[in-house]
Tab-separated table of C-alpha atoms in Angstrom:
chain	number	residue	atom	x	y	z
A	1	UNK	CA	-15.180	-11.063	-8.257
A	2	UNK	CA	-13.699	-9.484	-11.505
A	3	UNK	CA	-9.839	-9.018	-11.795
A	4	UNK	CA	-7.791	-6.360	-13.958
A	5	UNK	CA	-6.468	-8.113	-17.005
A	6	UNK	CA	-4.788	-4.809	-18.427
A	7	UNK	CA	-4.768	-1.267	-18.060
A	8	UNK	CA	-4.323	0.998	-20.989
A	9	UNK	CA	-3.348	4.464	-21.434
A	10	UNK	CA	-2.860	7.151	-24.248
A	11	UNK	CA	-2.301	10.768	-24.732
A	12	UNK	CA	-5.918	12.980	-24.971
A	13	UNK	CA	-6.078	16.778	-24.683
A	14	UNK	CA	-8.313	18.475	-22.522
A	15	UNK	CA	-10.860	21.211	-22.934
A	16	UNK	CA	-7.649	23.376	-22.913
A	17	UNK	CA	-6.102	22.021	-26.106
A	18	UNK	CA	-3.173	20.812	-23.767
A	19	UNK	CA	-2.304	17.271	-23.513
A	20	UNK	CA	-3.129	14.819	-20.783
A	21	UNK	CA	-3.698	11.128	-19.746
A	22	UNK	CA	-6.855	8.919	-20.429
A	23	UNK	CA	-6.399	5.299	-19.030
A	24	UNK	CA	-8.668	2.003	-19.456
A	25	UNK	CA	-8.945	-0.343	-16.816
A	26	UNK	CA	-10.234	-3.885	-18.548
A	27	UNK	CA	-11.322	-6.973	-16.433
A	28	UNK	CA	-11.581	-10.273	-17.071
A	29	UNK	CA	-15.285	-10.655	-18.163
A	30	UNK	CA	-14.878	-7.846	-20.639
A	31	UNK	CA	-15.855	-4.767	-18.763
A	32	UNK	CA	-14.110	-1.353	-19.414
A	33	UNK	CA	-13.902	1.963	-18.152
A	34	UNK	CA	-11.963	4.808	-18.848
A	35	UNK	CA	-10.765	8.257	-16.560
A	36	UNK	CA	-9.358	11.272	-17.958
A	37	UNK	CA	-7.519	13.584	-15.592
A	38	UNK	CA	-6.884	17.182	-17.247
A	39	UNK	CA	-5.056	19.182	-14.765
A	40	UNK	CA	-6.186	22.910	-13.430
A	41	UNK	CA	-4.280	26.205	-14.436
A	42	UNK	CA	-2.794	26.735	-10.887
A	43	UNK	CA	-0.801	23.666	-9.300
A	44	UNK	CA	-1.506	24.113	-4.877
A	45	UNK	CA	1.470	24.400	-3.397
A	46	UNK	CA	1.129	20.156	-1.597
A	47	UNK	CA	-0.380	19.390	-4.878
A	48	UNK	CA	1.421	15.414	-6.034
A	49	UNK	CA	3.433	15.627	-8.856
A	50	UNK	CA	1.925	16.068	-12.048
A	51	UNK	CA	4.237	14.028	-14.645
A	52	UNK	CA	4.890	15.772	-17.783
A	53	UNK	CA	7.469	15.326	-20.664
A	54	UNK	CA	9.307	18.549	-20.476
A	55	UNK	CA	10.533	17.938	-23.617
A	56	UNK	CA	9.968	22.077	-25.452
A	57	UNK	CA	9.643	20.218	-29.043
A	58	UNK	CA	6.359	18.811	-28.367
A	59	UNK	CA	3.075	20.646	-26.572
A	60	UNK	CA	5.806	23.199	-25.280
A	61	UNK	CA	6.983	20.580	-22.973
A	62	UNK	CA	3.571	19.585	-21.999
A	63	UNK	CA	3.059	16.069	-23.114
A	64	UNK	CA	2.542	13.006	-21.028
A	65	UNK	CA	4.042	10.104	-22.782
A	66	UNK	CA	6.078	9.394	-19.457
A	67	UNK	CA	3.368	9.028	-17.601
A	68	UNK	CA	1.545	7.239	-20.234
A	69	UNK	CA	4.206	4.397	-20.670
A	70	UNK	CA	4.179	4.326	-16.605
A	71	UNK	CA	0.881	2.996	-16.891
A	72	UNK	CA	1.378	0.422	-20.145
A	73	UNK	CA	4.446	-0.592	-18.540
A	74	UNK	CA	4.626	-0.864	-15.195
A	75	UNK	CA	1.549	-0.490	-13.666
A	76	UNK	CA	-0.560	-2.851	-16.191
A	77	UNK	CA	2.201	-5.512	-15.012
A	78	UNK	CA	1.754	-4.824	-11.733
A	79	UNK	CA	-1.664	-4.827	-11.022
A	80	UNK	CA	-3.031	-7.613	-13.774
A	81	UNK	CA	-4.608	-10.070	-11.645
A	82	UNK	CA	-5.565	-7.776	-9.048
A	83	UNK	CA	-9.691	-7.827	-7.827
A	84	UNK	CA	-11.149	-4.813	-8.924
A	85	UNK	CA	-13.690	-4.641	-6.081
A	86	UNK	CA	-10.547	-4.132	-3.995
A	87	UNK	CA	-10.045	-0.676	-4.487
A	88	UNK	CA	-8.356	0.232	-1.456
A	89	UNK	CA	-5.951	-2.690	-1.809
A	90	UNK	CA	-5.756	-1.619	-5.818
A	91	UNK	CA	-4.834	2.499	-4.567
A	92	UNK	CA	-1.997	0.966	-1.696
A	93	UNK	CA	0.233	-1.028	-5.016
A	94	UNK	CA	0.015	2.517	-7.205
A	95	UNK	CA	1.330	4.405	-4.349
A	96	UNK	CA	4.016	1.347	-3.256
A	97	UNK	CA	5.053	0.856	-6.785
A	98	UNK	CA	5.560	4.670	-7.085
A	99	UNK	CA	7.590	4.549	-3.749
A	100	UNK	CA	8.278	8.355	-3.692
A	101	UNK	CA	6.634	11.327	-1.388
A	102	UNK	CA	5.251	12.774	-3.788
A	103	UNK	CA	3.841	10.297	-6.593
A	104	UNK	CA	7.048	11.502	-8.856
A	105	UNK	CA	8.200	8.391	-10.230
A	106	UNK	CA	4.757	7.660	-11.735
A	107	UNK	CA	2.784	10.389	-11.738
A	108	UNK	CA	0.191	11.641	-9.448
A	109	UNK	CA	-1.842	11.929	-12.976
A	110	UNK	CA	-0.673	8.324	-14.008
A	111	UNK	CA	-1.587	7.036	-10.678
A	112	UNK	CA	-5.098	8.750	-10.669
A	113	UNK	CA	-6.043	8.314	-14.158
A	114	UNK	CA	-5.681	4.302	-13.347
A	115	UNK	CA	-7.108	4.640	-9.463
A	116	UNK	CA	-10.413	6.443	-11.160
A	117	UNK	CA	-10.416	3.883	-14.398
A	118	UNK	CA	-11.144	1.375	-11.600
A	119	UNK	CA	-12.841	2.747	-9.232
A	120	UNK	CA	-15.371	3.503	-12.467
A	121	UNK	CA	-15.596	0.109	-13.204
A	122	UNK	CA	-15.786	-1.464	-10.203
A	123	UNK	CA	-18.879	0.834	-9.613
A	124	UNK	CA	-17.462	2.690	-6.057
A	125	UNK	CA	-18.104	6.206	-7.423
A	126	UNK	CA	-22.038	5.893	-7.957
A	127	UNK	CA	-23.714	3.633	-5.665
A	128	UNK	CA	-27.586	3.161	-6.224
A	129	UNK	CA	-28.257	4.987	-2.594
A	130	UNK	CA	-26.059	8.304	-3.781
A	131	UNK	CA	-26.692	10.941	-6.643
A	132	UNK	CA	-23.690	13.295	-7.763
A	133	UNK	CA	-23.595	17.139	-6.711
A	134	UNK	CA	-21.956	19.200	-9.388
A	135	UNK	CA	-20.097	22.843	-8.645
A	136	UNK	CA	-20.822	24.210	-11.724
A	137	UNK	CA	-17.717	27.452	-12.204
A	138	UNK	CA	-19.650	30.716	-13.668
A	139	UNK	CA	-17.501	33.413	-12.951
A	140	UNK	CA	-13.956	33.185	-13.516
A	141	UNK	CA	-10.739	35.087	-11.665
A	142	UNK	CA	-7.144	34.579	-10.812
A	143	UNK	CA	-5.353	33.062	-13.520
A	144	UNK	CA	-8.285	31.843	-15.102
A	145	UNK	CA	-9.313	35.173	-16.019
A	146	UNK	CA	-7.585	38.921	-16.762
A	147	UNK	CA	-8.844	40.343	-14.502
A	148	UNK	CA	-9.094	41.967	-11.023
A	149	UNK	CA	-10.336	39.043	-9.128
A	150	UNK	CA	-7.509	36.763	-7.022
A	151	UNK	CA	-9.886	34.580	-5.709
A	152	UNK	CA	-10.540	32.226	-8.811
A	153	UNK	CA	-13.508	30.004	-9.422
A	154	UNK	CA	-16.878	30.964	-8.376
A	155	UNK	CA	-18.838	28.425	-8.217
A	156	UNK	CA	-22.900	27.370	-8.063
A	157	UNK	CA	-23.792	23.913	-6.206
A	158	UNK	CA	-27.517	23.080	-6.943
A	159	UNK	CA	-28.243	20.701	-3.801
A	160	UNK	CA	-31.956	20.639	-3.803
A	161	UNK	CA	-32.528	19.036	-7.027
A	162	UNK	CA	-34.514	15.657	-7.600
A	163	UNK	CA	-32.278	13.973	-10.478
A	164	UNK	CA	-28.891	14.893	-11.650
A	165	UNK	CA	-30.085	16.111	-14.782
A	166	UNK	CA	-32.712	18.185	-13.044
A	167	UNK	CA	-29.499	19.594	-11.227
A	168	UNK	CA	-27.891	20.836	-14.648
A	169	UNK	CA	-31.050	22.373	-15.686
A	170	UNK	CA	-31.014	24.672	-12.367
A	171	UNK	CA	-27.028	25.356	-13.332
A	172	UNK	CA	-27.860	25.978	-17.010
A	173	UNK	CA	-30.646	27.989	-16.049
A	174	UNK	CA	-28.300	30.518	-13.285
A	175	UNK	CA	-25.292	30.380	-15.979
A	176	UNK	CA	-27.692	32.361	-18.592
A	177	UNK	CA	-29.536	34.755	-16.469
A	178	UNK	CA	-25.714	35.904	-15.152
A	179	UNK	CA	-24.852	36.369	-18.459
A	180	UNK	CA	-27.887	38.796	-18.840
A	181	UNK	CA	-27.521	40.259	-15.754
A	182	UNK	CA	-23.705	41.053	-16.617
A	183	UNK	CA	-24.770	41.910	-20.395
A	184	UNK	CA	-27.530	44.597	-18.853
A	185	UNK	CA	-24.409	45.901	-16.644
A	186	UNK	CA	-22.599	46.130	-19.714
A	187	UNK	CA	-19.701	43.787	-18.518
A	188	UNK	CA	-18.051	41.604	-21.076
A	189	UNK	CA	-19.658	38.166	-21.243
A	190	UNK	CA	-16.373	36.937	-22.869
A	191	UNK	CA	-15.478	33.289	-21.041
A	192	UNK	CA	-12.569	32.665	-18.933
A	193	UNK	CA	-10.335	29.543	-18.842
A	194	UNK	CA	-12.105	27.228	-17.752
A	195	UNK	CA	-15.644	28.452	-18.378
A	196	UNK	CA	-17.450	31.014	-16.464
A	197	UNK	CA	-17.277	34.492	-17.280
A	198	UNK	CA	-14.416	36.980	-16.786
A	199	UNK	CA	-16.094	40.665	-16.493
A	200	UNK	CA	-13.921	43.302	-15.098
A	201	UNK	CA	-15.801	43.191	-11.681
A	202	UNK	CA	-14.193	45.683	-9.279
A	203	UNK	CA	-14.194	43.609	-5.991
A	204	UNK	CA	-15.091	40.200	-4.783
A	205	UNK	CA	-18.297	41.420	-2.957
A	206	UNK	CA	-19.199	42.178	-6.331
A	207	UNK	CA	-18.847	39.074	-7.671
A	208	UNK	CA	-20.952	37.365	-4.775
A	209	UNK	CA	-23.722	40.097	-5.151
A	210	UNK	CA	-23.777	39.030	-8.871
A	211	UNK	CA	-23.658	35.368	-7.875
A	212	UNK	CA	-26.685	35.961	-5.865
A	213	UNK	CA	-28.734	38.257	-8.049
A	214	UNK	CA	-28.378	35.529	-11.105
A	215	UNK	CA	-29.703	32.585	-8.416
A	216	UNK	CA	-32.370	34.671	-7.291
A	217	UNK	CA	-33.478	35.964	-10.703
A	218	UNK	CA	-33.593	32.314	-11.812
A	219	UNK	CA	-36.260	31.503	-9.246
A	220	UNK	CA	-34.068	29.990	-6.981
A	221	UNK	CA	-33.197	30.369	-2.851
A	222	UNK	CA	-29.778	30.999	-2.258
A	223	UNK	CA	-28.986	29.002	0.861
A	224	UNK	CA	-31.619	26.470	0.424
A	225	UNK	CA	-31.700	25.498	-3.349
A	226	UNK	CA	-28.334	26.727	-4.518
A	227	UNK	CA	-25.079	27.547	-2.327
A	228	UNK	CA	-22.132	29.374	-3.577
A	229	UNK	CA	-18.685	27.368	-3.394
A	230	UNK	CA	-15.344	29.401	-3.621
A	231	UNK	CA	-12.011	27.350	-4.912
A	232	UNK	CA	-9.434	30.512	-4.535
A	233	UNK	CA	-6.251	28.747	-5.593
A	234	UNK	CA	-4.530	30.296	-2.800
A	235	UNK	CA	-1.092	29.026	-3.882
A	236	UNK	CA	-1.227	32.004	-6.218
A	237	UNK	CA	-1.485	34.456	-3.852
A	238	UNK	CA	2.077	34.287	-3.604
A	239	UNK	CA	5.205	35.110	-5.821
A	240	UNK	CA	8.214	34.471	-4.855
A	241	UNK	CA	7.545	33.616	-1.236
A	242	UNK	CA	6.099	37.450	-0.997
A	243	UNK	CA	1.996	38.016	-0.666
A	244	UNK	CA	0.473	39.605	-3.549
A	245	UNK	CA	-3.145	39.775	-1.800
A	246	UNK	CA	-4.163	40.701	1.142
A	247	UNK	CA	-7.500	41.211	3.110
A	248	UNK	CA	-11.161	40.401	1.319
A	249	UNK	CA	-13.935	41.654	2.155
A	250	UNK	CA	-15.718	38.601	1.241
A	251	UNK	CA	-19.737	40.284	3.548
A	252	UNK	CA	-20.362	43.731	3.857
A	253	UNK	CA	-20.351	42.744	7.554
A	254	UNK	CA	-17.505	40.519	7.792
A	255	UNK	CA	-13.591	40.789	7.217
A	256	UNK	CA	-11.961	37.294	5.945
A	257	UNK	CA	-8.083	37.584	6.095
A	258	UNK	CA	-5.901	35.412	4.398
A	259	UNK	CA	-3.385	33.580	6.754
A	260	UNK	CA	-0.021	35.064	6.231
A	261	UNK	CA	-0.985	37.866	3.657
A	262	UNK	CA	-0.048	41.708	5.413
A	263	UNK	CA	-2.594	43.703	7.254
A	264	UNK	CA	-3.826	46.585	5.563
A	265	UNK	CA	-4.112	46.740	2.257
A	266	UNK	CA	-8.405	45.821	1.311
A	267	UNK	CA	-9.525	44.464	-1.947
């Protein structure tokens, strides 16, 4: 049994250049961990509240210093003595000190920086009987990217792979044959916001068939040693309460409408 003698936080930036939290759970017999939790370019609609300064003379209003002093503050006080095996007792106090709906006293990014910090240390996220499955995002739309995609991360998972680092060599491996295959297309191989490439692709379908060809061409079995994940951000498909997308055309052979988006229009 180890408990939390202090948690630390500061103010990082993210792969963005934008500022965000990094806190440091330390125990009694020394151990330390540390979580960083950059936030995505499109906030879902029942996304918790993401605590930032708002204060336009610093980061354009994009700092986290409240949220940072949340956690040197009030939650070290609060949860030094705590076990940090106990992680679901540990994840109850953050959300009953915060005490609001939506984690805005605190800060959903306070409150998760800390909840990951310790769940890190106490060693809950990689148990010796489990191996992590990235989603690897190689082709970028929506606001990640300008251009005509709404749907915005495409994304690799490499499930059949022995070893996590044999898993990143299959990703690397897809990543750089799509970038020949969109280079011998002569689409732009130009990187999005978060990573993966933004090409003007005309449709969706298009962007799956390219997603495919690049597995495939890798020496890979789409279905079996790779499968495609899609993380559409469907909060921006909306502006203003009005749809701005309608119907994909996700398979030749299959329509996938969007719940609440108007009938006819086809992308």
């Amino acid at each position: 049994m180890s408990k939390i003698i202090k948690v630390h936080a500061r103010q990082v930036f993210d792969s963005r250049g934008n500022p965000t939290i990094e806190a440091e759970v330390v125990l009694d017999n020394k151990i330390k961990t540390s979580a960083i939790v950059p936030s995505g370019a499109s906030t879902g609609a029942f996304e918790a509240h993401e605590l930032r300064d708002n204060d336009t003379k610093r980061f354009l209003g994009k700092g986290v210093l409240k949220a940072v002093k949340n956690i040197n503050d009030l939650i070290s006080n609060h949860l030094t003595g705590f076990d940090a095996d106990d992680q679901k007792h540990i994840d109850k106090a953050l959300i009953t000190l915060d005490g609001t709906k939506n984690k805005e006293r605190l800060g959903a990014n306070a409150i998760l920086a800390t909840s990951i910090a310790n769940c890190k240390v106490a060693k809950y996220l990689l148990p010796k009987e489990s191996m992590p499955c990235p989603l690897v995002n190689i082709l970028n739309g929506g606001v990640h990217a300008d251009n005509g995609l709404d749907i915005q991360e495409f994304m690799i998972v490499p499930t059949n792979a022995d070893t996590f680092k044999h898993s990143v060599q299959i990703s690397s491996e897809i990543f750089h044959t799509l970038k020949k295959i969109l280079s011998d297309n002569s689409l732009s191989t130009n990187l999005g916001d978060e990573g993966g490439f933004a090409p003007q692709i005309k449709n969706h379908n298009e962007a799956l068939d390219y997603l495919m060809k690049s597995i495939e061409k890798a020496g890979y079995k789409a279905g079996d040693d790779v499968y495609i994940a899609l993380d559409a951000a469907s909060s921006e498909f909306y502006k203003n309460n009005k749809s701005i997308c309608c119907t994909y055309i996700i398979n030749k052979k299959i329509n996938y409408n969007i719940s609440g988006c108007c009938e006819s229009s086809t992308i």
